[in-house]
Amino acid sequence: MTEQIDKALAREYEAGFVSDVESETFEPGLDESVIRRISQMKNEPEWMLEWRLSAFREWLEMEEPDWALVDYPKIDFQAISYYSAPKSMKDKPKSLDEVDPELLRTYEKLGIPLIEQQMLAGVAVDAVFDSVSVVTTFRDKLEEAGVIFCPISEAIQKYPELIKKYIGSVVPKKDNYYAALNCAVFTDGSFVYIPKGTRCPMELSTYFRINEQNTGQFERTLIVADEGSHVSYLEGCTAPQRDENQLHAAVVELVAMDNAEIKYSTVQNWYPGDEDGKGGIYNFVTKRGICHTNAKISWTQVETGSAVTWKYPSCVLKGDNSVGEFYSVALTRGRQQADTGTKMIHLGKNTKSTIISKGISAGKSNNSYRGLVRMNPGADGARNFTQCDSLLIGDKCGAHTFPYVESRNPSAIIEHEATTSKVSDEQMFLCRQRGLDPEKAVSMIVNGFCKEVFKELPMEFAVEAGKLLEISLEGSVG
Amino acid sequence: MSNTETLLSIKELHASVEEKQIIKGLNLEIKPGEVHAIMGPNGAGKSTMGYVLSGRDGYNVESGSVILDGEDLLEMETEDRARAGLFLAFQYPVEIPGVSNLEFLKASVDAQREARGEDAITSADFLKEAKAACKQVNLPVSFLKRGVNEGFSGGEKKRNELMQMLLLKPKLCILDETDSGLDIDALQVVAEGVNSQRSADRSFIVVTHYQRLLDYIKPDFVHVLSEGKIVKSGDASLAHELEAQGYAWLQTAPAEDELEG
Ligand SMILES: Nc1ncnc2c1ncn2[C@@H]1O[C@H](COP(=O)(O)OP(=O)(O)OP(=O)(O)O)[C@@H](O)[C@H]1O
Ligand SMILES: [Mg+2]
């Protein structure tokens, strides 16, 4: 495994000094030849290329969706470059002095160690000894347990049978516009396989994957938990990420075989743009999991970044007695727009789903919850409980709830609760009367509001998420 | 405090809420260690006085001065007044769902310590103090884990206010009807809580409708607040008179008021 890391490090090095800029980043534009080139750069087998091309042909026939409550200028897909190799040493900031001080201030507040600050900010770090050893011990331990955790591009080469079997099995190529685009042009992402009856010995996090840095734009993640296995996966980290790509269209597929359990946690804190929303990231993600008999998938997300978010982590509860959960905190401020929620599709008998959504809007932002609960005819005794709470800070922001319910089984039970509240003057006064400054007061009240979701996050993540909210809310008061 | 004999000095205070004048020429002097009871009819402006002193948003001071411990209180932000030692126990404590009492109290104590240039208290030390405070106000320790006032009964909320006072150790405590809605045992708990905190460097303004509380907490002075100002002051015996006769005999104004004679 050390080899792999050495290689990755060497590749960066090479990229910086040998190859010319042209070969690292494709010129903007999208047609079949671009897809062939991506596939070639990745050394992919023929079947993978064919899969990409068929997705591309589907995509050409599709329309960009416009039903979400988000408003952004039309995206010119021909103006985007679809391949960019890891940043070359010469393009990267040479030292932290060259990085946006705002970003550094935030890292500092989050208490992120210097070496990690450098990695996150994309500073050319050529001697990451600490991290290398962390990654190595980490990989050794996983290998011992038989867990596969590697870049998906590597998995396509090394585990073609697993990939062929599962890629696109949860989110079909033509599922939606952005998913189809992702299938055609994805460049990297993670692959996880947990063997039968195995409990993954540690939380898996993209944070630990050293060659993570530039998988950004069209990321693809596939997690397969075989029968009776268990895994907890953390996506991203709480630090804001430096990123020049405006459009993100990721796909995440989860497969939980019989009696398996997958816990997938995300903290997303991409650049939201300036006060007017300029320059922020558009985040159009498709996340879906399928649960076989007695399986359980739990999505937990804390979203505070991006200018526009369009995201509905979903569960297809196919097997009898399977369980789907969705816990979400979405915070919008400034001119951010978020349209997010979940879909719970109940197919099997006695399937159960729980949805807890907490939307917080500040500034002039708009925050929408959009959730679908569908009970199919076979879903005897299925149950759903949904709770959507919105919290408003100030009076220029908006919160909206769009629950869709489709029940085709009379024995299914669906419960829905929704509340909208404000951070009240009385609460603020109480906090300040006890000596808390207004910003601390708001973040404390907001953290309290999010408690039910935070308690689903792994411990360290929950603490960081709390701090993140505090930082995100700065300047939202008064 | 050494250079001034007075902890709190309110002079000719006029204040309004939403354009409505409520405090109309209030004067009050409190020395360190004194307990002042304030009584008066509903709507007289007792709670408003507490809010104005604490600097609640929306409560506008039109004229007059308030000096706390040598500092101009009216120039300070709400949180700075608290850090300077002013504490208000609310008549109607508000809930903060999901924020545990313990977390809230520790953050408050730490904010005040920080303002004094002290380090944050360790969690272990704070937990010890908080448990002791719970015991003193007769609340189960489990209340530390519950959300601030979340689902508390009326009496529990009042005892929770008192617990906050015990932990924050303020210089000036304003208790706004902390005795209302309490059962007889709880009334004793509150009175004992206050008595245990009486000291040469801590003063109290106790707003109450019932002389009963004042049997337990022996005030140095009793004032009657009516229509935004103090219309009568006296010692503890005034409370008994009020209990017997009500407020009507004190009402300033209309000449035709026969009771005045
Ligand atoms: N926001 C407001 N807008 C208008 N009037 C207000 C406002 N707040 C308080 N008042 C009025 O100010 C007056 C004084 O109220 P305050 O709550 O101070 O009375 P109080 O003496 O504490 O009465 P109680 O004994 O019933 O607690 C009342 O007439 C009340 O209606
Ligand atoms: Mg009152």
XYZ file of N, CA and C in Angstrom, chain B residues 157-249:
279
model
N -39.599 25.978 36.715
C -38.933 27.072 35.988
C -38.391 28.109 36.956
N -39.179 28.427 37.979
C -38.758 29.439 38.943
C -37.537 28.954 39.723
N -37.557 27.671 40.082
C -36.417 27.139 40.825
C -35.174 27.085 39.939
N -35.427 26.860 38.648
C -34.320 26.841 37.694
C -33.683 28.233 37.577
N -34.495 29.272 37.652
C -33.964 30.635 37.630
C -33.052 30.851 38.840
N -33.536 30.362 39.961
C -32.762 30.531 41.188
C -31.432 29.778 41.102
N -31.480 28.591 40.472
C -30.257 27.818 40.317
C -29.234 28.605 39.493
N -29.722 29.275 38.447
C -28.810 30.069 37.619
C -28.163 31.168 38.454
N -28.972 31.758 39.319
C -28.434 32.808 40.187
C -27.333 32.249 41.080
N -27.572 31.060 41.625
C -26.579 30.469 42.520
C -25.251 30.259 41.813
N -25.328 29.864 40.531
C -24.090 29.567 39.807
C -23.392 30.812 39.292
N -24.169 31.839 38.977
C -23.554 33.037 38.393
C -23.031 34.012 39.451
N -23.487 33.864 40.663
C -23.019 34.705 41.776
C -22.988 36.193 41.440
N -24.148 36.745 41.090
C -24.171 38.162 40.694
C -24.029 39.118 41.881
N -23.825 40.383 41.550
C -23.758 41.418 42.587
C -25.135 41.956 42.901
N -25.942 42.059 41.825
C -27.294 42.572 42.011
C -28.273 41.574 41.386
N -29.154 41.036 42.215
C -30.121 40.061 41.730
C -31.494 40.707 41.700
N -32.134 40.658 40.535
C -33.518 41.125 40.463
C -34.383 39.883 40.321
N -35.210 39.621 41.315
C -36.075 38.446 41.259
C -37.489 38.915 40.966
N -37.946 38.618 39.738
C -39.262 39.103 39.327
C -40.316 38.040 39.594
N -41.008 38.196 40.672
C -42.063 37.258 41.076
C -41.594 35.817 41.062
N -40.407 35.600 41.581
C -39.887 34.239 41.651
C -40.744 33.397 42.592
N -41.542 34.038 43.421
C -42.392 33.295 44.365
C -43.779 32.981 43.817
N -44.124 33.558 42.653
C -45.474 33.298 42.134
C -45.579 31.875 41.609
N -46.688 31.250 41.916
C -46.939 29.904 41.399
C -46.152 28.820 42.108
N -45.576 29.132 43.240
C -44.818 28.110 43.959
C -45.673 27.477 45.050
N -45.465 26.170 45.259
C -46.146 25.565 46.394
C -45.416 25.992 47.676
N -45.989 25.652 48.817
C -45.454 26.190 50.076
C -44.017 25.757 50.329
N -43.718 24.481 49.987
C -42.354 24.009 50.184
C -41.385 24.747 49.276
N -41.826 24.941 48.026
C -40.950 25.593 47.051
C -40.683 27.037 47.464
N -41.691 27.645 48.060
C -41.543 29.025 48.517
C -40.407 29.105 49.538
N -40.375 28.122 50.411
C -39.313 28.066 51.422
C -37.954 27.859 50.770
N -37.948 26.979 49.735
C -36.701 26.703 49.028
C -36.153 27.993 48.424
N -37.048 28.750 47.789
C -36.620 29.996 47.158
C -36.114 30.970 48.223
N -36.868 31.082 49.311
C -36.465 32.007 50.371
C -35.113 31.610 50.958
N -34.940 30.305 51.185
C -33.663 29.851 51.743
C -32.533 30.095 50.757
N -32.852 29.867 49.454
C -31.852 30.112 48.405
C -31.383 31.552 48.452
N -32.340 32.459 48.568
C -31.974 33.875 48.609
C -31.202 34.183 49.893
N -31.729 33.710 51.008
C -31.068 33.994 52.292
C -29.632 33.478 52.318
N -29.435 32.301 51.700
C -28.080 31.736 51.710
C -27.116 32.598 50.895
N -27.664 33.364 49.982
C -26.813 34.184 49.124
C -26.632 35.607 49.647
N -27.369 35.917 50.671
C -27.226 37.282 51.205
C -25.825 37.461 51.751
N -25.229 38.537 51.341
C -23.889 38.813 51.860
C -23.610 40.297 51.702
N -22.529 40.736 52.272
C -22.202 42.156 52.280
C -21.973 42.708 50.875
N -21.645 41.827 49.931
C -21.394 42.339 48.581
C -22.422 41.864 47.551
N -23.592 41.500 48.035
C -24.634 41.114 47.073
C -25.946 41.749 47.519
N -26.624 42.394 46.555
C -27.896 43.039 46.882
C -29.019 42.417 46.070
N -30.241 42.615 46.566
C -31.404 42.006 45.911
C -32.522 43.010 45.697
N -33.160 42.894 44.516
C -34.455 43.550 44.332
C -35.448 42.404 44.195
N -36.353 42.310 45.138
C -37.302 41.205 45.125
C -38.682 41.746 44.767
N -39.142 41.426 43.560
C -40.468 41.864 43.143
C -41.459 40.786 43.550
N -42.465 41.182 44.304
C -43.436 40.166 44.742
C -44.801 40.787 44.992
N -45.822 39.943 44.921
C -47.164 40.379 45.262
C -47.554 39.946 46.670
N -46.715 39.087 47.268
C -47.139 38.481 48.519
C -46.192 38.757 49.664
N -46.781 39.230 50.724
C -46.023 39.532 51.919
C -45.453 38.241 52.523
N -46.123 37.123 52.218
C -45.696 35.816 52.707
C -44.196 35.568 52.465
N -43.739 35.871 51.234
C -42.332 35.658 50.907
C -41.442 36.495 51.818
N -41.968 37.703 52.120
C -41.153 38.636 52.896
C -41.071 38.243 54.368
N -41.928 37.283 54.771
C -41.783 36.736 56.113
C -40.524 35.877 56.201
N -40.216 35.257 55.071
C -39.004 34.417 55.042
C -37.759 35.229 54.690
N -37.911 36.085 53.673
C -36.781 36.935 53.303
C -37.040 38.282 53.950
N -36.338 38.612 54.948
C -36.624 39.880 55.636
C -36.002 41.031 54.853
N -36.838 41.835 54.185
C -36.266 42.909 53.383
C -35.826 44.084 54.258
N -34.831 44.815 53.784
C -34.425 46.037 54.492
C -35.400 47.158 54.189
N -35.914 47.135 52.949
C -36.869 48.163 52.533
C -37.974 47.546 51.711
N -39.134 48.164 51.776
C -40.232 47.774 50.897
C -40.673 49.023 50.149
N -40.812 48.902 48.823
C -41.270 50.043 48.020
C -42.536 49.659 47.279
N -43.352 50.657 47.061
C -44.529 50.416 46.227
C -44.317 51.134 44.909
N -44.367 50.349 43.823
C -44.232 50.924 42.487
C -45.631 51.015 41.896
N -45.968 52.205 41.462
C -47.289 52.374 40.867
C -47.165 53.357 39.712
N -47.745 52.998 38.592
C -47.690 53.843 37.405
C -46.280 54.350 37.104
N -45.360 53.454 37.201
C -44.015 53.755 36.715
C -43.108 54.504 37.663
N -43.550 54.668 38.908
C -42.602 55.243 39.867
C -42.890 54.765 41.283
N -41.925 55.016 42.150
C -42.111 54.568 43.526
C -42.946 55.599 44.276
N -44.072 55.138 44.798
C -44.986 56.067 45.446
C -44.921 55.984 46.965
N -44.322 54.922 47.456
C -44.176 54.845 48.901
C -43.040 53.897 49.248
N -42.290 54.243 50.255
C -41.209 53.372 50.720
C -41.308 53.237 52.228
N -40.861 52.103 52.723
C -40.890 51.913 54.172
C -40.088 50.689 54.540
N -40.273 50.227 55.754
C -39.570 49.000 56.143
C -40.509 47.809 55.978
N -40.111 46.670 56.506
C -40.873 45.443 56.288
C -42.344 45.560 56.692
N -42.628 46.432 57.615
C -44.019 46.533 58.081
C -44.953 47.076 56.995
N -44.386 47.794 56.031
C -45.213 48.317 54.940
C -45.891 47.177 54.183
N -45.180 46.068 54.055
C -45.737 44.916 53.353
C -46.994 44.420 54.049
N -46.987 44.442 55.354
C -48.166 44.008 56.096
C -49.337 44.945 55.883
N -49.035 46.228 55.883
C -50.093 47.209 55.632
C -50.733 46.988 54.270
N -49.849 46.733 53.270
C -50.355 46.532 51.916
C -51.217 45.291 51.848
N -50.751 44.261 52.526
C -51.484 43.000 52.534
C -52.897 43.235 53.086
N -52.974 44.043 54.096
C -54.261 44.307 54.743
C -55.137 45.258 53.932
N -54.541 46.272 53.333
C -55.345 47.347 52.736
C -55.325 47.451 51.228
N -54.417 46.703 50.568
C -54.326 46.847 49.119
C -53.591 48.121 48.759
N -53.719 48.473 47.462
C -52.936 49.609 46.984
C -53.738 50.889 46.851
N -55.051 50.760 46.915
C -55.895 51.899 46.548
C -55.562 53.164 47.347
N -55.300 53.018 48.634
C -55.035 54.170 49.499
C -53.775 54.934 49.106
